[in-house]
Amino acid sequence: VIPVFNRLHFTRECIQYLKAQTFQPIKIIVADGGSTDGTVETIRAAHADVVVLTSDTELWWAGAMAMGIDYVLSHSKGKDDCVLMMNNDTQIPSNYVESLMTSAQNHNAAVGALVVDSRDATHVLDAGEYIDWANYSFPVKNTVIPGERLCDDVDVLPGRGSLVPLKMIRAAGNVD
């Protein structure tokens, strides 16, 4: 599910990255939160296989993501189906979805990818977040130990590029 609001050039690229994945089949859902730049018409014309959901109002990330997840929940047929929460400006390698699916299945978990700066892959932007309710703060994990492949101590996954099994969404509910 790709929540979008304008920025058509990013959405086009994101769709191409997803179509080039080694893991198939992937059903791409663009959840448009009121774009005014021709995103809806352009994506529908260029990609008949992509589901484009629309809203007349601006939905922001959570509203558009919720609209997309609602669609997936009502159309999913597989017991192992997952939702990949994907920002449209995210660049991914061709084995991205395969790696996330393998990790999710091996660990029976929702998984998030390491988010790095596209201009400097050594600069970690987000490896998950911690919740400190006492101080109402949400520090971001932005360092990775050399050789670290999995981090299971974060409280929140990045919203861009996280894969969540549908059984977990059904148990916990949609994003709000």
Coordinates of N, CA and C in Angstrom, one line a residue:
V1 N 0.9 -1.2 0.0 CA 0.0 0.0 0.0 C 0.9 1.2 0.0
I2 N 0.7 2.1 -1.0 CA 1.5 3.3 -1.1 C 0.5 4.5 -0.9
P3 N 0.6 5.2 0.3 CA -0.2 6.4 0.4 C 0.4 7.5 -0.3
V4 N -0.4 8.2 -1.1 CA 0.2 9.3 -1.9 C -0.7 10.6 -1.8
F5 N 0.0 11.7 -1.9 CA -0.6 13.0 -2.1 C 0.3 13.8 -3.0
N6 N -0.1 13.9 -4.3 CA 0.8 14.5 -5.3 C 2.1 13.8 -5.5
R7 N 3.1 14.5 -5.9 CA 4.5 13.9 -6.1 C 4.4 12.7 -7.0
L8 N 3.8 12.8 -8.2 CA 3.6 11.8 -9.2 C 4.9 11.1 -9.6
H9 N 6.0 11.9 -9.7 CA 7.2 11.3 -10.2 C 7.8 10.3 -9.2
F10 N 7.6 10.5 -7.9 CA 8.0 9.5 -6.9 C 7.1 8.2 -7.0
T11 N 5.8 8.4 -7.2 CA 4.9 7.3 -7.3 C 5.2 6.4 -8.5
R12 N 5.5 7.0 -9.6 CA 5.9 6.3 -10.8 C 7.1 5.4 -10.5
E13 N 8.1 6.0 -9.9 CA 9.4 5.3 -9.6 C 9.1 4.1 -8.6
C14 N 8.3 4.4 -7.6 CA 8.0 3.4 -6.6 C 7.3 2.2 -7.2
I15 N 6.4 2.4 -8.1 CA 5.7 1.3 -8.8 C 6.7 0.5 -9.6
Q16 N 7.6 1.2 -10.2 CA 8.7 0.4 -11.0 C 9.5 -0.4 -10.1
Y17 N 9.9 0.1 -8.9 CA 10.7 -0.7 -8.0 C 9.9 -1.9 -7.5
L18 N 8.6 -1.7 -7.2 CA 7.8 -2.9 -6.8 C 7.6 -3.9 -7.9
K19 N 7.4 -3.4 -9.1 CA 7.3 -4.4 -10.2 C 8.5 -5.2 -10.6
A20 N 9.7 -4.6 -10.1 CA 11.0 -5.3 -10.4 C 11.4 -6.3 -9.3
Q21 N 10.5 -6.5 -8.3 CA 10.9 -7.4 -7.2 C 11.0 -8.8 -7.6
T22 N 11.9 -9.5 -6.9 CA 12.1 -11.0 -7.1 C 10.9 -11.8 -6.5
F23 N 10.3 -11.2 -5.5 CA 9.1 -11.9 -4.9 C 7.9 -11.4 -5.6
Q24 N 7.2 -12.4 -6.2 CA 5.9 -12.1 -6.9 C 4.9 -13.2 -6.5
P25 N 3.7 -13.0 -6.5 CA 3.0 -11.8 -7.0 C 2.9 -10.7 -6.0
I26 N 2.9 -9.5 -6.4 CA 2.7 -8.4 -5.5 C 1.5 -7.6 -6.1
K27 N 0.5 -7.3 -5.3 CA -0.6 -6.4 -5.7 C -0.3 -5.0 -5.2
I28 N -0.2 -4.1 -6.1 CA 0.2 -2.7 -5.7 C -1.1 -1.9 -5.6
I29 N -1.2 -1.3 -4.4 CA -2.4 -0.4 -4.1 C -1.9 1.0 -3.9
V30 N -2.3 1.9 -4.7 CA -2.0 3.3 -4.5 C -3.2 3.9 -3.8
A31 N -3.0 4.4 -2.6 CA -4.1 5.1 -1.8 C -3.9 6.6 -1.9
D32 N -4.7 7.2 -2.8 CA -4.5 8.6 -3.0 C -5.4 9.5 -2.1
G33 N -4.7 10.4 -1.4 CA -5.4 11.2 -0.4 C -5.7 12.6 -1.0
G34 N -6.3 12.7 -2.2 CA -6.7 14.0 -2.7 C -5.7 14.7 -3.6
S35 N -4.9 13.9 -4.3 CA -3.9 14.6 -5.2 C -4.6 15.5 -6.3
T36 N -3.9 16.5 -6.6 CA -4.3 17.5 -7.6 C -3.4 17.6 -8.8
D37 N -2.4 16.7 -8.9 CA -1.4 16.8 -9.9 C -1.5 15.7 -11.0
G38 N -2.7 15.1 -11.1 CA -2.9 14.1 -12.1 C -2.4 12.7 -11.8
T39 N -2.1 12.5 -10.5 CA -1.6 11.2 -10.1 C -2.6 10.1 -10.4
V40 N -3.8 10.3 -10.0 CA -4.8 9.2 -10.2 C -5.0 8.8 -11.7
E41 N -5.2 9.8 -12.5 CA -5.4 9.5 -13.9 C -4.1 8.9 -14.6
T42 N -3.0 9.5 -14.2 CA -1.7 9.0 -14.9 C -1.4 7.5 -14.5
I43 N -1.6 7.2 -13.2 CA -1.3 5.9 -12.7 C -2.3 4.9 -13.3
R44 N -3.6 5.3 -13.3 CA -4.6 4.4 -13.9 C -4.3 4.1 -15.4
A45 N -3.9 5.1 -16.1 CA -3.6 5.0 -17.6 C -2.4 4.1 -17.8
A46 N -1.4 4.3 -17.0 CA -0.1 3.6 -17.3 C 0.0 2.2 -16.6
H47 N -0.8 2.0 -15.6 CA -0.7 0.7 -14.9 C -2.1 0.2 -14.6
A48 N -2.6 -0.5 -15.5 CA -4.0 -1.1 -15.3 C -4.0 -2.1 -14.2
D49 N -2.9 -2.7 -13.9 CA -2.8 -3.7 -12.9 C -2.7 -3.2 -11.5
V50 N -2.5 -1.9 -11.3 CA -2.4 -1.2 -10.0 C -3.8 -0.7 -9.6
V51 N -4.1 -1.1 -8.4 CA -5.4 -0.6 -7.8 C -5.1 0.8 -7.3
V52 N -6.0 1.8 -7.7 CA -5.9 3.2 -7.3 C -7.1 3.5 -6.5
L53 N -7.0 3.8 -5.3 CA -8.1 4.2 -4.4 C -8.0 5.7 -4.3
T54 N -9.2 6.3 -4.2 CA -9.2 7.8 -4.2 C -10.1 8.3 -3.0
S55 N -9.8 9.6 -2.7 CA -10.5 10.3 -1.7 C -10.6 11.8 -2.2
D56 N -11.7 12.4 -1.9 CA -11.9 13.8 -2.3 C -11.3 14.7 -1.3
T57 N -10.8 14.2 -0.2 CA -10.2 15.1 0.8 C -8.8 14.6 1.1
E58 N -8.0 15.5 1.6 CA -6.6 15.2 2.0 C -6.7 14.2 3.2
L59 N -6.0 13.1 3.1 CA -6.0 12.1 4.1 C -4.8 12.0 4.9
W60 N -3.7 12.6 4.5 CA -2.4 12.4 5.1 C -2.0 11.0 5.1
W61 N -0.9 10.6 5.7 CA -0.3 9.3 5.6 C -1.3 8.3 6.3
A62 N -1.7 8.5 7.5 CA -2.5 7.5 8.2 C -3.8 7.3 7.6
G63 N -4.5 8.3 7.1 CA -5.8 8.1 6.5 C -5.7 7.4 5.2
A64 N -4.7 7.7 4.3 CA -4.5 7.0 3.1 C -4.1 5.5 3.3
M65 N -3.2 5.3 4.3 CA -2.8 4.0 4.6 C -4.0 3.1 5.1
A66 N -4.8 3.7 6.0 CA -6.0 3.0 6.5 C -6.9 2.6 5.3
M67 N -7.1 3.5 4.4 CA -7.9 3.3 3.2 C -7.4 2.1 2.4
G68 N -6.1 2.1 2.2 CA -5.4 0.9 1.5 C -5.5 -0.4 2.3
I69 N -5.3 -0.3 3.6 CA -5.4 -1.5 4.4 C -6.8 -2.1 4.4
D70 N -7.8 -1.2 4.5 CA -9.2 -1.6 4.4 C -9.4 -2.4 3.2
Y71 N -8.9 -1.9 2.1 CA -9.1 -2.6 0.8 C -8.4 -4.0 0.8
V72 N -7.2 -4.0 1.3 CA -6.5 -5.3 1.4 C -7.3 -6.3 2.3
L73 N -7.7 -5.8 3.4 CA -8.5 -6.7 4.3 C -9.7 -7.3 3.7
S74 N -10.4 -6.5 2.9 CA -11.6 -7.0 2.3 C -11.4 -7.8 1.0
H75 N -10.2 -7.8 0.4 CA -9.9 -8.5 -0.8 C -8.9 -9.7 -0.6
S76 N -8.2 -9.8 0.5 CA -7.2 -10.8 0.8 C -7.8 -12.2 0.8
K77 N -7.2 -13.1 0.2 CA -7.6 -14.5 0.2 C -6.6 -15.5 0.8
G78 N -5.4 -15.0 1.0 CA -4.3 -15.9 1.5 C -4.1 -15.8 3.0
K79 N -3.9 -16.9 3.7 CA -3.7 -16.8 5.1 C -2.3 -16.2 5.5
D80 N -1.4 -16.2 4.6 CA -0.1 -15.7 4.8 C 0.1 -14.3 4.2
D81 N -1.0 -13.7 3.7 CA -0.9 -12.3 3.1 C -0.4 -11.3 4.1
C82 N 0.3 -10.3 3.5 CA 0.9 -9.2 4.3 C 0.7 -7.9 3.6
V83 N 0.8 -6.8 4.4 CA 0.8 -5.5 3.9 C 2.2 -4.9 4.0
L84 N 2.7 -4.4 2.9 CA 3.9 -3.6 2.9 C 3.5 -2.2 2.9
M85 N 3.8 -1.5 4.0 CA 3.5 0.0 4.1 C 4.7 0.7 3.4
M86 N 4.4 1.3 2.3 CA 5.5 1.9 1.5 C 5.3 3.3 1.2
N87 N 6.3 4.2 1.5 CA 6.2 5.6 1.1 C 6.6 5.6 -0.4
N88 N 6.0 6.6 -1.1 CA 6.3 6.6 -2.5 C 7.7 7.1 -2.9
D89 N 8.4 7.7 -2.0 CA 9.7 8.2 -2.3 C 10.8 7.3 -1.8
T90 N 10.5 6.0 -1.5 CA 11.4 5.1 -1.0 C 12.0 4.3 -2.2
Q91 N 13.4 4.2 -2.2 CA 14.1 3.4 -3.2 C 14.5 2.0 -2.6
I92 N 14.2 0.9 -3.3 CA 14.4 -0.4 -2.8 C 15.1 -1.3 -3.8
P93 N 16.0 -2.2 -3.3 CA 16.6 -3.2 -4.2 C 15.6 -4.3 -4.6
S94 N 15.9 -5.0 -5.6 CA 15.0 -6.0 -6.2 C 14.6 -7.1 -5.3
N95 N 15.4 -7.4 -4.3 CA 15.1 -8.5 -3.3 C 14.5 -8.0 -2.0
Y96 N 14.1 -6.8 -2.0 CA 13.5 -6.1 -0.8 C 12.3 -6.9 -0.2
V97 N 11.3 -7.1 -1.0 CA 10.1 -7.8 -0.5 C 10.4 -9.2 -0.2
E98 N 11.2 -9.9 -1.0 CA 11.6 -11.2 -0.6 C 12.3 -11.3 0.7
S99 N 13.2 -10.4 1.0 CA 13.9 -10.4 2.3 C 13.0 -10.2 3.4
L100 N 12.1 -9.2 3.3 CA 11.1 -8.9 4.3 C 10.2 -10.1 4.6
M101 N 9.7 -10.7 3.5 CA 8.8 -11.8 3.6 C 9.5 -13.0 4.3
T102 N 10.7 -13.3 3.9 CA 11.4 -14.4 4.6 C 11.6 -14.1 6.0
S103 N 12.0 -12.9 6.4 CA 12.2 -12.6 7.8 C 10.9 -12.6 8.6
A104 N 9.8 -12.1 8.0 CA 8.5 -12.1 8.7 C 8.1 -13.6 8.9
Q105 N 8.3 -14.4 7.9 CA 7.9 -15.8 8.1 C 8.8 -16.6 9.1
N106 N 10.1 -16.4 9.0 CA 11.0 -17.0 9.9 C 10.8 -16.6 11.4
H107 N 10.4 -15.4 11.6 CA 10.3 -14.9 13.0 C 8.8 -14.7 13.4
N108 N 7.9 -15.0 12.5 CA 6.5 -14.8 12.8 C 6.3 -13.4 13.4
A109 N 6.7 -12.4 12.6 CA 6.7 -11.1 13.1 C 6.5 -10.1 12.0
A110 N 6.0 -8.9 12.4 CA 6.1 -7.7 11.5 C 7.5 -7.3 11.4
V111 N 8.0 -6.9 10.2 CA 9.4 -6.5 10.1 C 9.5 -5.2 9.4
G112 N 10.5 -4.4 9.7 CA 10.7 -3.1 9.1 C 12.1 -3.1 8.6
A113 N 12.3 -2.4 7.5 CA 13.7 -2.4 6.9 C 14.4 -1.2 7.5
L114 N 15.7 -1.3 7.4 CA 16.6 -0.2 7.8 C 16.4 0.9 6.8
V115 N 16.1 2.1 7.3 CA 15.9 3.3 6.4 C 17.2 4.1 6.5
V116 N 17.8 4.2 5.3 CA 19.1 5.0 5.2 C 18.9 6.1 4.2
D117 N 19.8 7.1 4.3 CA 19.8 8.3 3.4 C 20.2 7.8 2.0
S118 N 19.4 8.1 1.0 CA 19.7 7.7 -0.4 C 21.0 8.3 -0.9
R119 N 21.4 9.4 -0.3 CA 22.7 10.1 -0.8 C 23.9 9.5 0.0
D120 N 23.6 8.8 1.1 CA 24.7 8.3 2.0 C 24.2 7.1 2.7
A121 N 24.4 5.9 2.1 CA 23.8 4.7 2.7 C 24.4 4.3 4.1
T122 N 25.5 5.0 4.5 CA 26.0 4.8 5.9 C 25.3 5.6 6.9
H123 N 24.5 6.5 6.5 CA 23.7 7.4 7.4 C 22.3 6.8 7.7
V124 N 22.2 6.1 8.8 CA 20.9 5.5 9.2 C 19.9 6.6 9.7
L125 N 18.8 6.6 9.0 CA 17.7 7.5 9.4 C 16.7 6.9 10.4
D126 N 16.5 5.6 10.3 CA 15.5 5.0 11.1 C 15.6 3.5 11.1
A127 N 15.8 2.9 12.3 CA 15.9 1.5 12.4 C 14.8 1.0 13.4
G128 N 13.8 1.9 13.6 CA 12.8 1.6 14.6 C 12.8 2.7 15.6
E129 N 11.8 2.7 16.5 CA 11.7 3.7 17.5 C 11.4 3.1 18.9
Y130 N 11.8 3.8 19.9 CA 11.5 3.3 21.3 C 10.4 4.3 21.8
I131 N 9.6 3.7 22.7 CA 8.6 4.6 23.4 C 8.9 4.7 24.8
D132 N 9.1 6.0 25.2 CA 9.3 6.4 26.6 C 8.1 7.1 27.1
W133 N 7.1 6.4 27.6 CA 5.9 7.0 28.0 C 6.1 8.0 29.2
A134 N 7.0 7.7 30.1 CA 7.2 8.5 31.2 C 7.6 10.0 30.8
N135 N 8.4 10.1 29.8 CA 8.8 11.4 29.3 C 8.1 11.8 28.0
Y136 N 7.1 11.0 27.6 CA 6.4 11.1 26.3 C 7.4 11.5 25.2
S137 N 8.4 10.6 25.0 CA 9.3 10.8 23.9 C 9.5 9.5 23.1
F138 N 9.9 9.7 21.9 CA 10.0 8.5 21.0 C 11.3 8.5 20.3
P139 N 12.4 8.2 21.0 CA 13.7 8.2 20.4 C 13.8 7.2 19.2
V140 N 14.4 7.7 18.1 CA 14.6 6.8 17.0 C 16.0 6.1 17.1
K141 N 16.0 4.8 16.8 CA 17.2 4.1 16.7 C 17.9 4.5 15.4
N142 N 19.0 5.1 15.4 CA 19.7 5.5 14.2 C 21.1 5.1 14.1
T143 N 21.4 4.1 14.9 CA 22.7 3.4 14.8 C 22.5 1.9 14.7
V144 N 23.4 1.3 14.0 CA 23.4 -0.2 13.9 C 24.7 -0.7 14.2
I145 N 24.7 -1.8 15.0 CA 26.0 -2.4 15.4 C 26.6 -3.1 14.2
P146 N 27.9 -3.0 13.9 CA 28.4 -3.8 12.8 C 28.0 -5.2 12.8
G147 N 27.5 -5.7 11.7 CA 27.1 -7.1 11.6 C 25.6 -7.4 12.0
E148 N 25.0 -6.3 12.6 CA 23.6 -6.5 13.1 C 22.7 -6.8 11.9
R149 N 21.9 -7.8 12.0 CA 21.0 -8.2 10.9 C 19.5 -8.0 11.4
L150 N 19.3 -8.2 12.7 CA 18.0 -8.1 13.2 C 18.0 -7.3 14.5
C151 N 17.0 -6.5 14.7 CA 16.9 -5.8 16.0 C 15.5 -6.0 16.5
D152 N 15.4 -6.7 17.6 CA 14.0 -7.0 18.1 C 13.7 -6.3 19.4
D153 N 14.4 -5.2 19.7 CA 14.1 -4.5 20.9 C 13.4 -3.1 20.7
V154 N 13.1 -2.8 19.4 CA 12.4 -1.5 19.2 C 10.9 -1.7 19.4
D155 N 10.2 -0.6 19.8 CA 8.8 -0.7 20.0 C 7.9 -0.3 18.8
V156 N 8.5 0.4 17.9 CA 7.7 0.9 16.7 C 8.6 0.7 15.5
L157 N 8.0 0.2 14.4 CA 8.7 0.1 13.1 C 8.5 1.4 12.3
P158 N 9.5 1.6 11.4 CA 9.3 2.8 10.5 C 8.0 2.6 9.7
G159 N 7.3 3.6 9.4 CA 6.1 3.6 8.7 C 6.3 3.4 7.2
R160 N 7.5 3.6 6.8 CA 7.9 3.5 5.4 C 8.7 2.3 5.2
G161 N 8.1 1.3 4.5 CA 8.8 0.1 4.2 C 8.7 -1.0 5.3
S162 N 7.6 -1.0 6.0 CA 7.4 -2.1 7.0 C 6.4 -3.1 6.5
L163 N 6.7 -4.4 6.7 CA 5.8 -5.5 6.2 C 5.1 -6.0 7.5
V164 N 3.8 -6.1 7.4 CA 3.0 -6.6 8.5 C 2.0 -7.7 8.0
P165 N 2.1 -8.9 8.7 CA 1.2 -9.9 8.3 C -0.3 -9.5 8.6
L166 N -1.2 -9.8 7.7 CA -2.6 -9.4 7.9 C -3.2 -10.0 9.1
K167 N -2.7 -11.1 9.6 CA -3.3 -11.7 10.8 C -3.0 -10.8 12.0
M168 N -1.9 -10.0 12.0 CA -1.6 -9.1 13.0 C -2.5 -7.9 12.9
I169 N -2.7 -7.4 11.7 CA -3.6 -6.2 11.5 C -5.0 -6.6 12.0
R170 N -5.5 -7.8 11.6 CA -6.8 -8.2 12.0 C -6.9 -8.3 13.5
A171 N -5.8 -8.7 14.2 CA -5.9 -8.8 15.7 C -5.8 -7.4 16.3
A172 N -4.9 -6.5 15.8 CA -4.7 -5.2 16.5 C -5.5 -4.1 15.9
G173 N -6.0 -4.3 14.7 CA -6.8 -3.2 14.0 C -5.9 -2.4 13.1
N174 N -6.6 -1.6 12.3 CA -6.0 -0.8 11.2 C -5.3 0.4 11.9
V175 N -4.4 1.0 11.1 CA -3.8 2.2 11.5 C -4.8 3.3 11.8
D176 N -4.5 4.2 12.8 CA -5.5 5.2 13.2 C -4.8 6.5 13.3

